[in-house]
PDB file of C-alpha atoms in Angstrom:
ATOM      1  CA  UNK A   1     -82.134  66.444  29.914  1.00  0.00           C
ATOM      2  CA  UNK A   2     -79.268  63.818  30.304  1.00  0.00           C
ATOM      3  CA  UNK A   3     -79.109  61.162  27.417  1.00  0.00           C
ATOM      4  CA  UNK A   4     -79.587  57.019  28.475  1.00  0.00           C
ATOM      5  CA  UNK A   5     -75.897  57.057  27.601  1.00  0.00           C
ATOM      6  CA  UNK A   6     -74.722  59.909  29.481  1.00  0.00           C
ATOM      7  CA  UNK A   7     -76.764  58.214  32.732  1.00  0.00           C
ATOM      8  CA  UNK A   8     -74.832  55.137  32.178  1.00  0.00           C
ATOM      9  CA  UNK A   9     -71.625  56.647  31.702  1.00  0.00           C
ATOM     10  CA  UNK A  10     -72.410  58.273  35.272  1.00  0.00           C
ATOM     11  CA  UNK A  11     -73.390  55.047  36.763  1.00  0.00           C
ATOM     12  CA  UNK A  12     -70.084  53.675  35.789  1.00  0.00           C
ATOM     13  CA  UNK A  13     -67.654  56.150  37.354  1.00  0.00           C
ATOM     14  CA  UNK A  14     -70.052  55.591  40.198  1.00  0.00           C
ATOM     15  CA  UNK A  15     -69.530  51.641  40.377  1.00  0.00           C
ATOM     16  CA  UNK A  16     -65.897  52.102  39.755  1.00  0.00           C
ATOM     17  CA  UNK A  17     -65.207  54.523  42.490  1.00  0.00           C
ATOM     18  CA  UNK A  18     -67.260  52.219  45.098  1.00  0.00           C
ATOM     19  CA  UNK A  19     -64.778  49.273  44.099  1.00  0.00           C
ATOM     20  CA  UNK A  20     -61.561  51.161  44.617  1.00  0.00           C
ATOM     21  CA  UNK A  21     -62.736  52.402  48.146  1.00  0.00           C
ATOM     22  CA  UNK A  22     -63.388  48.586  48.890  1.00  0.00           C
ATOM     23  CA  UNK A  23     -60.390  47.518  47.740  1.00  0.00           C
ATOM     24  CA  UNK A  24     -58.175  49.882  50.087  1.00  0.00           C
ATOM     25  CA  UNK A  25     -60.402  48.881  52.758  1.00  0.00           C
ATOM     26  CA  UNK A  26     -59.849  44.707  52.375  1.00  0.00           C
ATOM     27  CA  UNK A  27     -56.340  45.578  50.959  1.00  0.00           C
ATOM     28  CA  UNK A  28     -53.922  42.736  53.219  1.00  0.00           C
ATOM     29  CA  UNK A  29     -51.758  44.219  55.717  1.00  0.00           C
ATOM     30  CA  UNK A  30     -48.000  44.326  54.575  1.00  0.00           C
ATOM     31  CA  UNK A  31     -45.993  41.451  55.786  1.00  0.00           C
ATOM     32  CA  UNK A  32     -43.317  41.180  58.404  1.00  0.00           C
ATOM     33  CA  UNK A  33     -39.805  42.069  56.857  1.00  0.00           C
ATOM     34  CA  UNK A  34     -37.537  39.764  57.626  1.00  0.00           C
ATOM     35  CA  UNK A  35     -35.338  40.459  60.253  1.00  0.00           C
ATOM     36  CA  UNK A  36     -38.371  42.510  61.620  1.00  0.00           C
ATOM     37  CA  UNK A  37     -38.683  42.005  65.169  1.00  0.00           C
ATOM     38  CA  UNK A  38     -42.511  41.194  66.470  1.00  0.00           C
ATOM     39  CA  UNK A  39     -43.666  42.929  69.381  1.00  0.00           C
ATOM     40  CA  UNK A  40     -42.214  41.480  73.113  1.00  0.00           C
ATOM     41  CA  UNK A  41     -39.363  40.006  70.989  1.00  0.00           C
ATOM     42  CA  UNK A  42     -36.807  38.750  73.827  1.00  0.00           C
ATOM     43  CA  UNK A  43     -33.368  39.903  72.389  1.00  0.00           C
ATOM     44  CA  UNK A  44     -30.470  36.980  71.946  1.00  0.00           C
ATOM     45  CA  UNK A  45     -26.964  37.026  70.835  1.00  0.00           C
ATOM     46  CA  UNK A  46     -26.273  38.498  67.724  1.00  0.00           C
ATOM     47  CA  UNK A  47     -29.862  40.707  67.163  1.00  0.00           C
ATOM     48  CA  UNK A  48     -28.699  43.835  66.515  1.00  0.00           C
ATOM     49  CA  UNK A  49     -30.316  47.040  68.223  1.00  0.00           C
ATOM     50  CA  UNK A  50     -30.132  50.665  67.977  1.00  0.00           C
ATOM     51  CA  UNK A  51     -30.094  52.457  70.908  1.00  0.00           C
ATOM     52  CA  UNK A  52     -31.230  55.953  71.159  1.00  0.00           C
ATOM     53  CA  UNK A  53     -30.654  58.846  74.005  1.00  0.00           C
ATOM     54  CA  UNK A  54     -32.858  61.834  74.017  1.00  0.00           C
ATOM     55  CA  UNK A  55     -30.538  64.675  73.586  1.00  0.00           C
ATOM     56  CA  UNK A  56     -27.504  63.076  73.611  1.00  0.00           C
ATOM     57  CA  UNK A  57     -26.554  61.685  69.908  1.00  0.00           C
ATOM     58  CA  UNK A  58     -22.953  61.184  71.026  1.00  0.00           C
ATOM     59  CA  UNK A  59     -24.470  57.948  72.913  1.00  0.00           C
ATOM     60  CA  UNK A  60     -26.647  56.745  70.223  1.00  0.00           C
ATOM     61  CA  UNK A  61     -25.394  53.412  69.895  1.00  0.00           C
ATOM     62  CA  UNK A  62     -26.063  50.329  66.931  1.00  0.00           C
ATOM     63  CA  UNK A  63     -24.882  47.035  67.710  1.00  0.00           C
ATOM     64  CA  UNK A  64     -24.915  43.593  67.502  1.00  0.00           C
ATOM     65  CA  UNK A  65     -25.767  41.466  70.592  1.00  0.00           C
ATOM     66  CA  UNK A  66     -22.720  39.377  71.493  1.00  0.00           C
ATOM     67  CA  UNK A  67     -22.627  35.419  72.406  1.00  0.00           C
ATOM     68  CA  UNK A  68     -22.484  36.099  75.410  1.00  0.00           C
ATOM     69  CA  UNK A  69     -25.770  38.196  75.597  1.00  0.00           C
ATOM     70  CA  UNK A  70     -23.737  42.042  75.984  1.00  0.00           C
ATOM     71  CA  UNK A  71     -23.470  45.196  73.988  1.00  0.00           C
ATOM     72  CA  UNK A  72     -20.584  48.167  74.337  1.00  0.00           C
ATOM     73  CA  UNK A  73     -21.878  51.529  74.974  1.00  0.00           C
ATOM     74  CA  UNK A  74     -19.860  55.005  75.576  1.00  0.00           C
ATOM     75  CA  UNK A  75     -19.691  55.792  79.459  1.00  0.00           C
ATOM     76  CA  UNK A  76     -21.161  52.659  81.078  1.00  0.00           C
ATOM     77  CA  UNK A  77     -19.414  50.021  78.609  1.00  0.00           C
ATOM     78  CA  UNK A  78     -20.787  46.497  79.148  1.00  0.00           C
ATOM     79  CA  UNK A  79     -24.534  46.222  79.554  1.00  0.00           C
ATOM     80  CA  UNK A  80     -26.114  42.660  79.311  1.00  0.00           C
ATOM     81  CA  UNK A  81     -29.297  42.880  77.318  1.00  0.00           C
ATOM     82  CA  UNK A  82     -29.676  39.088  76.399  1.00  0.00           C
ATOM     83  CA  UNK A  83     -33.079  37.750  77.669  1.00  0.00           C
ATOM     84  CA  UNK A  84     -34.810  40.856  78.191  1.00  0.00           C
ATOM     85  CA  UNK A  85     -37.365  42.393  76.200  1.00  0.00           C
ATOM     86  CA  UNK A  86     -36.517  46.208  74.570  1.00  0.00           C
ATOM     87  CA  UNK A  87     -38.753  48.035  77.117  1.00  0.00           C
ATOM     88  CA  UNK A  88     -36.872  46.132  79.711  1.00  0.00           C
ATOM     89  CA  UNK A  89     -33.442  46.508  78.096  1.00  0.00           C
ATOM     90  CA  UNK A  90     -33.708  50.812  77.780  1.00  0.00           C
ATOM     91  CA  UNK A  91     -34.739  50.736  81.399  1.00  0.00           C
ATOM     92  CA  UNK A  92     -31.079  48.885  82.239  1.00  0.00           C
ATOM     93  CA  UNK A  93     -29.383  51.392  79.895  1.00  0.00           C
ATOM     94  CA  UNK A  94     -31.347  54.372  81.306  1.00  0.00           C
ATOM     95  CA  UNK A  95     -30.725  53.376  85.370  1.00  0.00           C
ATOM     96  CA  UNK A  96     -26.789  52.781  84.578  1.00  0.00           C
ATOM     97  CA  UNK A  97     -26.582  56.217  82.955  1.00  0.00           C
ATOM     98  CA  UNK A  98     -28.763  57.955  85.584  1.00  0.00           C
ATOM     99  CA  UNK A  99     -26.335  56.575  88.271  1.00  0.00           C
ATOM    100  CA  UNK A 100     -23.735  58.236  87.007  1.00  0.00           C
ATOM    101  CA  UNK A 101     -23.757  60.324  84.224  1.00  0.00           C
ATOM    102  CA  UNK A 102     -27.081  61.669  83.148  1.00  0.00           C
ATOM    103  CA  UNK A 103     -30.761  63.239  84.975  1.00  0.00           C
ATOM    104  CA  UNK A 104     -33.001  61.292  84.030  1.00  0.00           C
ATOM    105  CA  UNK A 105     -32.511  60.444  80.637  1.00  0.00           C
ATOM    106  CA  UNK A 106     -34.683  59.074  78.035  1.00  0.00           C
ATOM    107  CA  UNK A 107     -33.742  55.833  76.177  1.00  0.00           C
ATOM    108  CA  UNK A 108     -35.046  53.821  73.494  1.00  0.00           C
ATOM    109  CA  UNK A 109     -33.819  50.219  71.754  1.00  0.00           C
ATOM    110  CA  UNK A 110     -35.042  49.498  68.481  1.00  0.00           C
ATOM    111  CA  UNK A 111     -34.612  45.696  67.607  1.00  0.00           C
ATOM    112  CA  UNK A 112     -33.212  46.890  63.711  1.00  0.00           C
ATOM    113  CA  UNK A 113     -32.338  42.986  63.069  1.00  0.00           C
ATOM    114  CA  UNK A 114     -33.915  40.394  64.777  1.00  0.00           C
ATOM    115  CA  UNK A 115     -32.377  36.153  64.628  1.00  0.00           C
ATOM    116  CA  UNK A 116     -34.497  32.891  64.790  1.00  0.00           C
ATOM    117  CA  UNK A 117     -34.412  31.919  68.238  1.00  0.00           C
ATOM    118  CA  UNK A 118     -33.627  28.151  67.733  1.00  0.00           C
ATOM    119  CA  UNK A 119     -32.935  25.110  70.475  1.00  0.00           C
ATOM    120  CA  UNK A 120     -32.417  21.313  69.439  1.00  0.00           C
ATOM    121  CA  UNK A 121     -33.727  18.511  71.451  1.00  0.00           C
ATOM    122  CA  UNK A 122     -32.103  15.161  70.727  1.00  0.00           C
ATOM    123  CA  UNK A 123     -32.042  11.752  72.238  1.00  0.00           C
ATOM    124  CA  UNK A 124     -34.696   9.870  73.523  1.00  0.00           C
ATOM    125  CA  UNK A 125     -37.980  12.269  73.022  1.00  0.00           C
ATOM    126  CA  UNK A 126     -40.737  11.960  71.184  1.00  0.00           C
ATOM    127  CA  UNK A 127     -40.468  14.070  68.719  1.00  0.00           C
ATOM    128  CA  UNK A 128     -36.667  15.222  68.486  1.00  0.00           C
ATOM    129  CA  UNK A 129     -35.784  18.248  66.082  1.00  0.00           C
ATOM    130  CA  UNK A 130     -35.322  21.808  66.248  1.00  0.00           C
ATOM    131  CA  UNK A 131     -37.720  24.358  67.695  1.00  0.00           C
ATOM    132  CA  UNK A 132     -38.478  28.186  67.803  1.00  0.00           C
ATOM    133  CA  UNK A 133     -38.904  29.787  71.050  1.00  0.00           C
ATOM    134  CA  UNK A 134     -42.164  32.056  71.780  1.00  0.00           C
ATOM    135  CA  UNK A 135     -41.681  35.308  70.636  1.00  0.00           C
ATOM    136  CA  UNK A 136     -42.239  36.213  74.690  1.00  0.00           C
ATOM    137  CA  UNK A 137     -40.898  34.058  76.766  1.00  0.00           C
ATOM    138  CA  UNK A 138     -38.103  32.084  78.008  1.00  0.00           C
ATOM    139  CA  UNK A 139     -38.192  28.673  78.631  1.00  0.00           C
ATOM    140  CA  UNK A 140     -36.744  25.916  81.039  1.00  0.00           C
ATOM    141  CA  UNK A 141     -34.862  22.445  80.098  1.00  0.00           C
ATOM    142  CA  UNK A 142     -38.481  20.906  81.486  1.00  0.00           C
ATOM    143  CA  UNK A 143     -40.311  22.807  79.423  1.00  0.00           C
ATOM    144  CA  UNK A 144     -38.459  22.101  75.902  1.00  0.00           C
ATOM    145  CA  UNK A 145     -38.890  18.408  76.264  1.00  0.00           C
ATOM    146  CA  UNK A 146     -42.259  19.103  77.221  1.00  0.00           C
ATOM    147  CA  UNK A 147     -42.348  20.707  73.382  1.00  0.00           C
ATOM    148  CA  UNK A 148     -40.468  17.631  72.178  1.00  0.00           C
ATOM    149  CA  UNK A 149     -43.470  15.143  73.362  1.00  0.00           C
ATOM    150  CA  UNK A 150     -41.743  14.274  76.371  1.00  0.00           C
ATOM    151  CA  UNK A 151     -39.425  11.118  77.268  1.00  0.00           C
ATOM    152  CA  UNK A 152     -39.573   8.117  74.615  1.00  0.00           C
ATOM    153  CA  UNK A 153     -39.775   4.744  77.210  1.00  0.00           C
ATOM    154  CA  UNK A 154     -36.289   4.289  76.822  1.00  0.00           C
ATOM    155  CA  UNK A 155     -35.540   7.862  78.145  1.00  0.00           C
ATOM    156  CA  UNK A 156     -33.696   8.715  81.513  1.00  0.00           C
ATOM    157  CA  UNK A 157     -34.776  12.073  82.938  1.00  0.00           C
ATOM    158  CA  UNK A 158     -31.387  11.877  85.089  1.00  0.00           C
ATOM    159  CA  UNK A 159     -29.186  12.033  81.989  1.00  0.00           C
ATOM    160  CA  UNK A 160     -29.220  15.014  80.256  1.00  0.00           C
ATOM    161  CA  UNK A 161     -26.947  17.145  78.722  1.00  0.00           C
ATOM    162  CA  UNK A 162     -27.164  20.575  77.165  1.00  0.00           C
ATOM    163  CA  UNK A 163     -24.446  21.898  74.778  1.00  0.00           C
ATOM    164  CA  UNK A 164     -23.998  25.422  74.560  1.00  0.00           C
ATOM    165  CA  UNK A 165     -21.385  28.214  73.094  1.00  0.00           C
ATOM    166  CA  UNK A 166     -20.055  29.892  76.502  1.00  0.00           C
ATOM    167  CA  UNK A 167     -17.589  32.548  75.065  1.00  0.00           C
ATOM    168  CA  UNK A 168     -16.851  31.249  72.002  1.00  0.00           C
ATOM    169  CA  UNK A 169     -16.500  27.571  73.630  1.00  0.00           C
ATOM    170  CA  UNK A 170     -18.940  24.694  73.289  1.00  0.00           C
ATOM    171  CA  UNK A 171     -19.526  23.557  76.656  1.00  0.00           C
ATOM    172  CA  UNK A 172     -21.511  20.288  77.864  1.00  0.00           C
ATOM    173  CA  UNK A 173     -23.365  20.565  81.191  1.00  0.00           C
ATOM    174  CA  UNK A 174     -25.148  18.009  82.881  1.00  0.00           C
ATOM    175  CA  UNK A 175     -28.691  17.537  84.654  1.00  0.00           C
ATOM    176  CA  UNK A 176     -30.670  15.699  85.996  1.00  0.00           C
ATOM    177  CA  UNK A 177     -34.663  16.587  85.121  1.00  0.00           C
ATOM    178  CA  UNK A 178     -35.647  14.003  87.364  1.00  0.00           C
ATOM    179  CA  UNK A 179     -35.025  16.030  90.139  1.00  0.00           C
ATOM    180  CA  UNK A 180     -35.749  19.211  88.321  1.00  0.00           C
ATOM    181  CA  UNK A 181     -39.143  17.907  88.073  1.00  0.00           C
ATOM    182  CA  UNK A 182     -39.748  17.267  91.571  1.00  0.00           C
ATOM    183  CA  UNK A 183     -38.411  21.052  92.261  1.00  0.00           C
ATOM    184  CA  UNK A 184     -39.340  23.542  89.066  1.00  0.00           C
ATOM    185  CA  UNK A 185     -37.471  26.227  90.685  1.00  0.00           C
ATOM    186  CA  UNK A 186     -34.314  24.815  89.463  1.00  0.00           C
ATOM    187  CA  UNK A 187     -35.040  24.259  86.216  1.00  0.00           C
ATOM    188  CA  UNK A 188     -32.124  25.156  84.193  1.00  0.00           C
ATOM    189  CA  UNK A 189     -33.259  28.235  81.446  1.00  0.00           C
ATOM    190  CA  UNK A 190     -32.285  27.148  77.932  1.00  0.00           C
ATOM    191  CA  UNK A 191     -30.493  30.037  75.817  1.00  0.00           C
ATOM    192  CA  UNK A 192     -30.734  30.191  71.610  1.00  0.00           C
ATOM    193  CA  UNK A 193     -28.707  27.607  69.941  1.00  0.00           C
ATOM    194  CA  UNK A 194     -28.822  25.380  72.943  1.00  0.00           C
ATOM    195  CA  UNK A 195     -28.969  21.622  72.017  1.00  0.00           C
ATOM    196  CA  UNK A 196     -30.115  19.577  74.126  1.00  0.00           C
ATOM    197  CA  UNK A 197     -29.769  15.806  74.750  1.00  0.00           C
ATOM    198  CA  UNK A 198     -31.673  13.223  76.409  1.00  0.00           C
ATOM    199  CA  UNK A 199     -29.805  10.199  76.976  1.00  0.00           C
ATOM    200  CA  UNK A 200     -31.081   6.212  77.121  1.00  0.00           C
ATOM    201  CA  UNK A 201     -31.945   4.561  80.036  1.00  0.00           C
ATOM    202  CA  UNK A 202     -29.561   1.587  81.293  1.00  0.00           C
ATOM    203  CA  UNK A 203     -30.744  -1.584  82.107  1.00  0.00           C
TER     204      UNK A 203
END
């Protein structure tokens, strides 16, 4: 016949072993590494990527993204990856092999370090700083100074500029969203570490 102390003694490996299955079950999920791409991540100059070939190890390939939006790889050499997603940019590896080279081969792209996709809008906006892109998609000059709160009164939609690094040189190009807006289709895209610039209206 068990003792009062030996049935409490049992109820207390009991209690203990119900906490420690709760806690692994509301334990938090570990957080994103930095560097850690999330999922849909739309590769820019200087992520860097691994890129695997079933089969073919000679062709496995790690390397970072250059300004201008390209990585080297043995047999097809320049491949432009900027912009695309790393589903989209193994298919582009995989159908320049195939032409060529290879039946039917299998290739992956591992985002191994991922930058902060940045853009600055300046000038007469709203609310002028610096701003992440979505993790999935691009976006157009419109749509940044959409993000920036739109034109302040004092803002002309016909004089804007966006700087951008073109290899290795800053170049200044000019638009005007006025007429952008009356035809989206051509809507300049805006690229990381693009700054743009709204300029004031003159009366």
């Amino acid at each position: 016949m068990m003792t009062l102390r030996s049935i409490l003694f049992l109820a207390a490996i009991v209690a203990m072993s119900l906490c420690s299955g709760l806690a692994q079950q509301i334990a938090p999920a570990a957080p994103i590494q930095r560097g850690e791409a999330t999922p849909g991540h739309v590769l820019s100059a200087n992520d860097v990527i691994a890129v695997k070939v079933f089969d073919e190890p000679e062709l496995d390939t790690t390397a970072r993204i250059s300004e201008d939006g390209d990585i080297s790889m043995a047999l097809i050499g320049t491949v432009s990856v900027r912009g695309k997603t790393a589903e989209q940019a193994a298919r582009v590896i995989r159908d320049r092999l195939a032409e060529r080279f290879l039946v039917n081969p299998q290739v992956t792209v591992m985002v191994t370090e991922a930058t902060k996709r940045l853009f600055t809008v300046l000038g007469q906006v709203q609310r002028p700083g610096t701003y992440r892109f979505p993790d999935r998609s691009s976006l157009n000059l419109l749509q940044v100074i959409g993000m920036a709160g739109g034109y302040t009164r004092l803002g002309d939609a016909s004089r804007v500029t966006v700087k951008r690094v073109v290899s290795k040189k800053e170049t200044v190009l000019k638009f005007d969203a006025k007429k952008m807006a009356r035809d989206e289709s051509q809507a300049v895209e805006i690229l990381p570490g693009d700054i743009i610039n709204v300029g004031e209206r003159l009366f």
